[in-house]
Each structure stands twice: as C-alpha cells, then as structure tokens.
Amino acid sequence: FAGYGHKGRGGEGWDGHWVCPVSCLPCEQGDTSLDWRDAFVVRCPKADTSSPVPLQGTGDHAITHAWIFQGFQRDTGLNDHIVGLGGVKFELTDQSGRKVKGHDLLVGQWSLLYFGFTHCPDVCPEEMEKVSGVVHTLDKDTNLPRVQPVFVTIDPQRDDVAAVAQYIKDFHPRLVGLTGSPEQISAISKAYRVYAQPGPRDPTDQEYVVDHSIITYLICPHGAVLEFYNRSVEEADMAEKVRQRLRAHRL
C-alpha cells in the first residue's frame, strides 16, 4: 500500500511500500521523533474513496498531512483506529527478565492488553480469567490468527519480575507479563490513558490496593488500539467482538 503515515519525505513504512505524500512542519523543522505509526485513522467515512483524505494525527504534534488512500483501506480494512490512544514506543521487562520493546511485542500480531496489579483481590483476576477465556475460545478457530494476551502491572513498587512471573501462571499459558520502573509504567499508562491511584496503606502490614481503570485493549497487528472493552463486557461477548474484528481486518 502507499500513502499512509508520517516520517518525512522518503520515509519507510510497514513493509517498505509506504510513502509519505507530503511534508509537514515538524519534518521541515527537523523533528524526526515522530514515527509513521503515530498517524492513525478514526472512522473516516471517506476511507473507501479513491481520493486522499486529510486526517488528524497524534503524537507530539498535530500531523495535518497524514493521508489514507483506497489501497490501504482495501488491503487492510484498517480505517477505524482510535486516535491518540496507545502506542508501541515503550520498553518494559517480561516475566523472564527479558527487555521487551513495544514494537517487537505488539506489531505483527493481534493482542489483548490489560493493566492491573498482582495484589488485586478480585477484579484483576476476574478480568484476566476473562481475557484468558477469550483467547482460549479464539484459539479453537484455526481460521483466525492467534491473539496474544498481555498483562502490564500498574504497581511497579511491588510487582517485580518474580511477582509477575508467579501471577501469570494462573492464566493463559501464552500470557506475557510486563513490569518496569515507575517511570516506564507511568509512560505506558499515560499512553493508554490508564488511571491508577494507590490507596492508603494498612497501618499493620503496609499493604494497599490500587484504584485503577478496568479496560482491556484490542491491539491490531499495526500496533494500534482498534477497540477496548470495560468490565461490563461478558467473556462471550468480548470473544465475539474480537472474532468479528479478526475476520474484518487483514494484516
């Protein structure tokens, strides 16, 4: 495909075929910090036309020269990303102690991403059971691509590598658990608009709970958030919603 993205003239995109059709002010000023994947599309009613459609971008600048062409929408079906939510520009540590970059983990496969903490008494285990059940259900359909479940802690003070490794054993065998420094967790939480606030500590044992948003994000193979599900969405409904997305979009 051609004509989707942003990184200045002659930039390279998804599979080497991406071409930025125009330049914009950040590039002209020498800003190379913006990745072409920062230019996402949100429910554009003209995405099936042959004419280029100007779209609002995301990132540190408003990317006013991002375009989507008929070929991109036709080949991928990706014309409804959620603008300004998520991203792959992060580095965390997985349950084996290995450094993991967001691009390497999320780009190239479908993922279900959930933010929680291992000391959560009820909500997080319930949501992780739900996510695991959805992935198990989808795994049974061999015509669908596999979905990677991912858990990211919002409590880096307590959730070190060992704690995350122990926690994820209770869920799907492919589940990846991620932790990091407080700064790293803060950055990815901000990118995904995750609310997290530690509560008061128990005076006897210094334990505490973390009040946080309860959202599971569906990440498409281009690393963008395609949809998200709150606690009220039942497992069967989530599985069907994800199934429909997998069938409608092609890598």
mmCIF file of N, CA, C and O in Angstrom, residues 123-157:
data_model
loop_
_atom_site.group_PDB
_atom_site.id
_atom_site.type_symbol
_atom_site.label_atom_id
_atom_site.label_comp_id
_atom_site.label_asym_id
_atom_site.label_seq_id
_atom_site.Cartn_x
_atom_site.Cartn_y
_atom_site.Cartn_z
ATOM 1 N N VAL A 123 -10.895 -8.001 41.115
ATOM 2 C CA VAL A 123 -11.184 -7.504 39.772
ATOM 3 C C VAL A 123 -10.158 -7.985 38.753
ATOM 4 O O VAL A 123 -10.508 -8.513 37.697
ATOM 5 N N CYS A 124 -8.883 -7.802 39.045
ATOM 6 C CA CYS A 124 -7.849 -8.192 38.075
ATOM 7 C C CYS A 124 -7.869 -9.692 37.770
ATOM 8 O O CYS A 124 -7.792 -10.081 36.598
ATOM 9 N N PRO A 125 -7.962 -10.557 38.794
ATOM 10 C CA PRO A 125 -8.065 -11.985 38.467
ATOM 11 C C PRO A 125 -9.279 -12.312 37.603
ATOM 12 O O PRO A 125 -9.197 -13.126 36.683
ATOM 13 N N GLU A 126 -10.400 -11.646 37.891
ATOM 14 C CA GLU A 126 -11.598 -11.880 37.090
ATOM 15 C C GLU A 126 -11.390 -11.438 35.642
ATOM 16 O O GLU A 126 -11.784 -12.141 34.693
ATOM 17 N N GLU A 127 -10.780 -10.289 35.458
ATOM 18 C CA GLU A 127 -10.561 -9.784 34.107
ATOM 19 C C GLU A 127 -9.522 -10.618 33.356
ATOM 20 O O GLU A 127 -9.651 -10.845 32.150
ATOM 21 N N MET A 128 -8.497 -11.069 34.055
ATOM 22 C CA MET A 128 -7.501 -11.907 33.402
ATOM 23 C C MET A 128 -8.068 -13.283 33.057
ATOM 24 O O MET A 128 -7.712 -13.870 32.032
ATOM 25 N N GLU A 129 -8.962 -13.793 33.886
ATOM 26 C CA GLU A 129 -9.665 -15.031 33.546
ATOM 27 C C GLU A 129 -10.521 -14.825 32.295
ATOM 28 O O GLU A 129 -10.599 -15.691 31.425
ATOM 29 N N LYS A 130 -11.147 -13.663 32.219
ATOM 30 C CA LYS A 130 -11.961 -13.338 31.047
ATOM 31 C C LYS A 130 -11.104 -13.292 29.788
ATOM 32 O O LYS A 130 -11.443 -13.890 28.761
ATOM 33 N N VAL A 131 -9.996 -12.562 29.860
ATOM 34 C CA VAL A 131 -9.102 -12.454 28.709
ATOM 35 C C VAL A 131 -8.579 -13.833 28.306
ATOM 36 O O VAL A 131 -8.537 -14.178 27.121
ATOM 37 N N SER A 132 -8.190 -14.630 29.287
ATOM 38 C CA SER A 132 -7.700 -15.973 29.001
ATOM 39 C C SER A 132 -8.776 -16.816 28.334
ATOM 40 O O SER A 132 -8.505 -17.563 27.383
ATOM 41 N N GLY A 133 -10.011 -16.687 28.824
ATOM 42 C CA GLY A 133 -11.115 -17.432 28.224
ATOM 43 C C GLY A 133 -11.379 -17.012 26.789
ATOM 44 O O GLY A 133 -11.652 -17.849 25.917
ATOM 45 N N VAL A 134 -11.293 -15.710 26.527
ATOM 46 C CA VAL A 134 -11.483 -15.209 25.164
ATOM 47 C C VAL A 134 -10.421 -15.781 24.242
ATOM 48 O O VAL A 134 -10.721 -16.256 23.139
ATOM 49 N N VAL A 135 -9.173 -15.760 24.680
ATOM 50 C CA VAL A 135 -8.089 -16.272 23.838
ATOM 51 C C VAL A 135 -8.243 -17.775 23.620
ATOM 52 O O VAL A 135 -8.039 -18.278 22.504
ATOM 53 N N HIS A 136 -8.608 -18.526 24.655
ATOM 54 C CA HIS A 136 -8.856 -19.960 24.501
ATOM 55 C C HIS A 136 -9.952 -20.209 23.465
ATOM 56 O O HIS A 136 -9.837 -21.100 22.613
ATOM 57 N N THR A 137 -11.022 -19.435 23.532
ATOM 58 C CA THR A 137 -12.124 -19.597 22.583
ATOM 59 C C THR A 137 -11.666 -19.320 21.159
ATOM 60 O O THR A 137 -11.962 -20.083 20.231
ATOM 61 N N LEU A 138 -10.934 -18.252 20.959
ATOM 62 C CA LEU A 138 -10.474 -17.888 19.623
ATOM 63 C C LEU A 138 -9.444 -18.883 19.097
ATOM 64 O O LEU A 138 -9.367 -19.118 17.885
ATOM 65 N N ASP A 139 -8.653 -19.476 19.990
ATOM 66 C CA ASP A 139 -7.660 -20.462 19.579
ATOM 67 C C ASP A 139 -8.302 -21.678 18.913
ATOM 68 O O ASP A 139 -7.658 -22.369 18.110
ATOM 69 N N LYS A 140 -9.549 -21.943 19.248
ATOM 70 C CA LYS A 140 -10.232 -23.114 18.686
ATOM 71 C C LYS A 140 -10.570 -22.941 17.215
ATOM 72 O O LYS A 140 -10.816 -23.923 16.511
ATOM 73 N N ASP A 141 -10.622 -21.705 16.747
ATOM 74 C CA ASP A 141 -10.922 -21.425 15.345
ATOM 75 C C ASP A 141 -9.607 -21.299 14.584
ATOM 76 O O ASP A 141 -8.935 -20.272 14.659
ATOM 77 N N THR A 142 -9.246 -22.331 13.852
ATOM 78 C CA THR A 142 -7.957 -22.348 13.159
ATOM 79 C C THR A 142 -7.908 -21.399 11.974
ATOM 80 O O THR A 142 -6.838 -21.176 11.405
ATOM 81 N N ASN A 143 -9.044 -20.838 11.602
ATOM 82 C CA ASN A 143 -9.074 -19.871 10.502
ATOM 83 C C ASN A 143 -8.729 -18.456 10.954
ATOM 84 O O ASN A 143 -8.599 -17.556 10.119
ATOM 85 N N LEU A 144 -8.612 -18.273 12.266
ATOM 86 C CA LEU A 144 -8.309 -16.958 12.811
ATOM 87 C C LEU A 144 -6.842 -16.865 13.218
ATOM 88 O O LEU A 144 -6.244 -17.864 13.631
ATOM 89 N N PRO A 145 -6.260 -15.685 13.117
ATOM 90 C CA PRO A 145 -4.905 -15.511 13.635
ATOM 91 C C PRO A 145 -4.909 -15.608 15.155
ATOM 92 O O PRO A 145 -5.917 -15.317 15.806
ATOM 93 N N ARG A 146 -3.797 -16.018 15.720
ATOM 94 C CA ARG A 146 -3.712 -16.128 17.167
ATOM 95 C C ARG A 146 -3.662 -14.743 17.806
ATOM 96 O O ARG A 146 -3.118 -13.799 17.240
ATOM 97 N N VAL A 147 -4.227 -14.665 19.001
ATOM 98 C CA VAL A 147 -4.246 -13.410 19.761
ATOM 99 C C VAL A 147 -3.328 -13.566 20.964
ATOM 100 O O VAL A 147 -3.420 -14.549 21.710
ATOM 101 N N GLN A 148 -2.453 -12.588 21.152
ATOM 102 C CA GLN A 148 -1.502 -12.623 22.257
ATOM 103 C C GLN A 148 -2.048 -11.873 23.464
ATOM 104 O O GLN A 148 -2.290 -10.670 23.392
ATOM 105 N N PRO A 149 -2.262 -12.549 24.603
ATOM 106 C CA PRO A 149 -2.686 -11.838 25.812
ATOM 107 C C PRO A 149 -1.484 -11.213 26.517
ATOM 108 O O PRO A 149 -0.410 -11.816 26.607
ATOM 109 N N VAL A 150 -1.669 -9.984 27.015
ATOM 110 C CA VAL A 150 -0.588 -9.253 27.669
ATOM 111 C C VAL A 150 -1.112 -8.614 28.953
ATOM 112 O O VAL A 150 -2.164 -7.970 28.952
ATOM 113 N N PHE A 151 -0.346 -8.768 30.035
ATOM 114 C CA PHE A 151 -0.655 -8.139 31.319
ATOM 115 C C PHE A 151 0.440 -7.133 31.640
ATOM 116 O O PHE A 151 1.636 -7.464 31.593
ATOM 117 N N VAL A 152 0.055 -5.893 31.960
ATOM 118 C CA VAL A 152 1.014 -4.855 32.351
ATOM 119 C C VAL A 152 0.675 -4.405 33.768
ATOM 120 O O VAL A 152 -0.464 -4.004 34.036
ATOM 121 N N THR A 153 1.645 -4.473 34.657
ATOM 122 C CA THR A 153 1.379 -4.032 36.022
ATOM 123 C C THR A 153 1.301 -2.511 36.112
ATOM 124 O O THR A 153 1.977 -1.792 35.362
ATOM 125 N N ILE A 154 0.482 -2.044 37.021
ATOM 126 C CA ILE A 154 0.420 -0.615 37.338
ATOM 127 C C ILE A 154 0.972 -0.359 38.738
ATOM 128 O O ILE A 154 0.834 0.726 39.281
ATOM 129 N N ASP A 155 1.614 -1.401 39.304
ATOM 130 C CA ASP A 155 2.145 -1.336 40.668
ATOM 131 C C ASP A 155 3.607 -1.784 40.661
ATOM 132 O O ASP A 155 3.955 -2.827 41.221
ATOM 133 N N PRO A 156 4.480 -1.011 40.013
ATOM 134 C CA PRO A 156 5.869 -1.454 39.871
ATOM 135 C C PRO A 156 6.635 -1.558 41.188
ATOM 136 O O PRO A 156 7.634 -2.264 41.258
ATOM 137 N N GLN A 157 6.171 -0.869 42.220
ATOM 138 C CA GLN A 157 6.857 -0.936 43.511
ATOM 139 C C GLN A 157 6.841 -2.355 44.083
ATOM 140 O O GLN A 157 7.813 -2.803 44.693
#
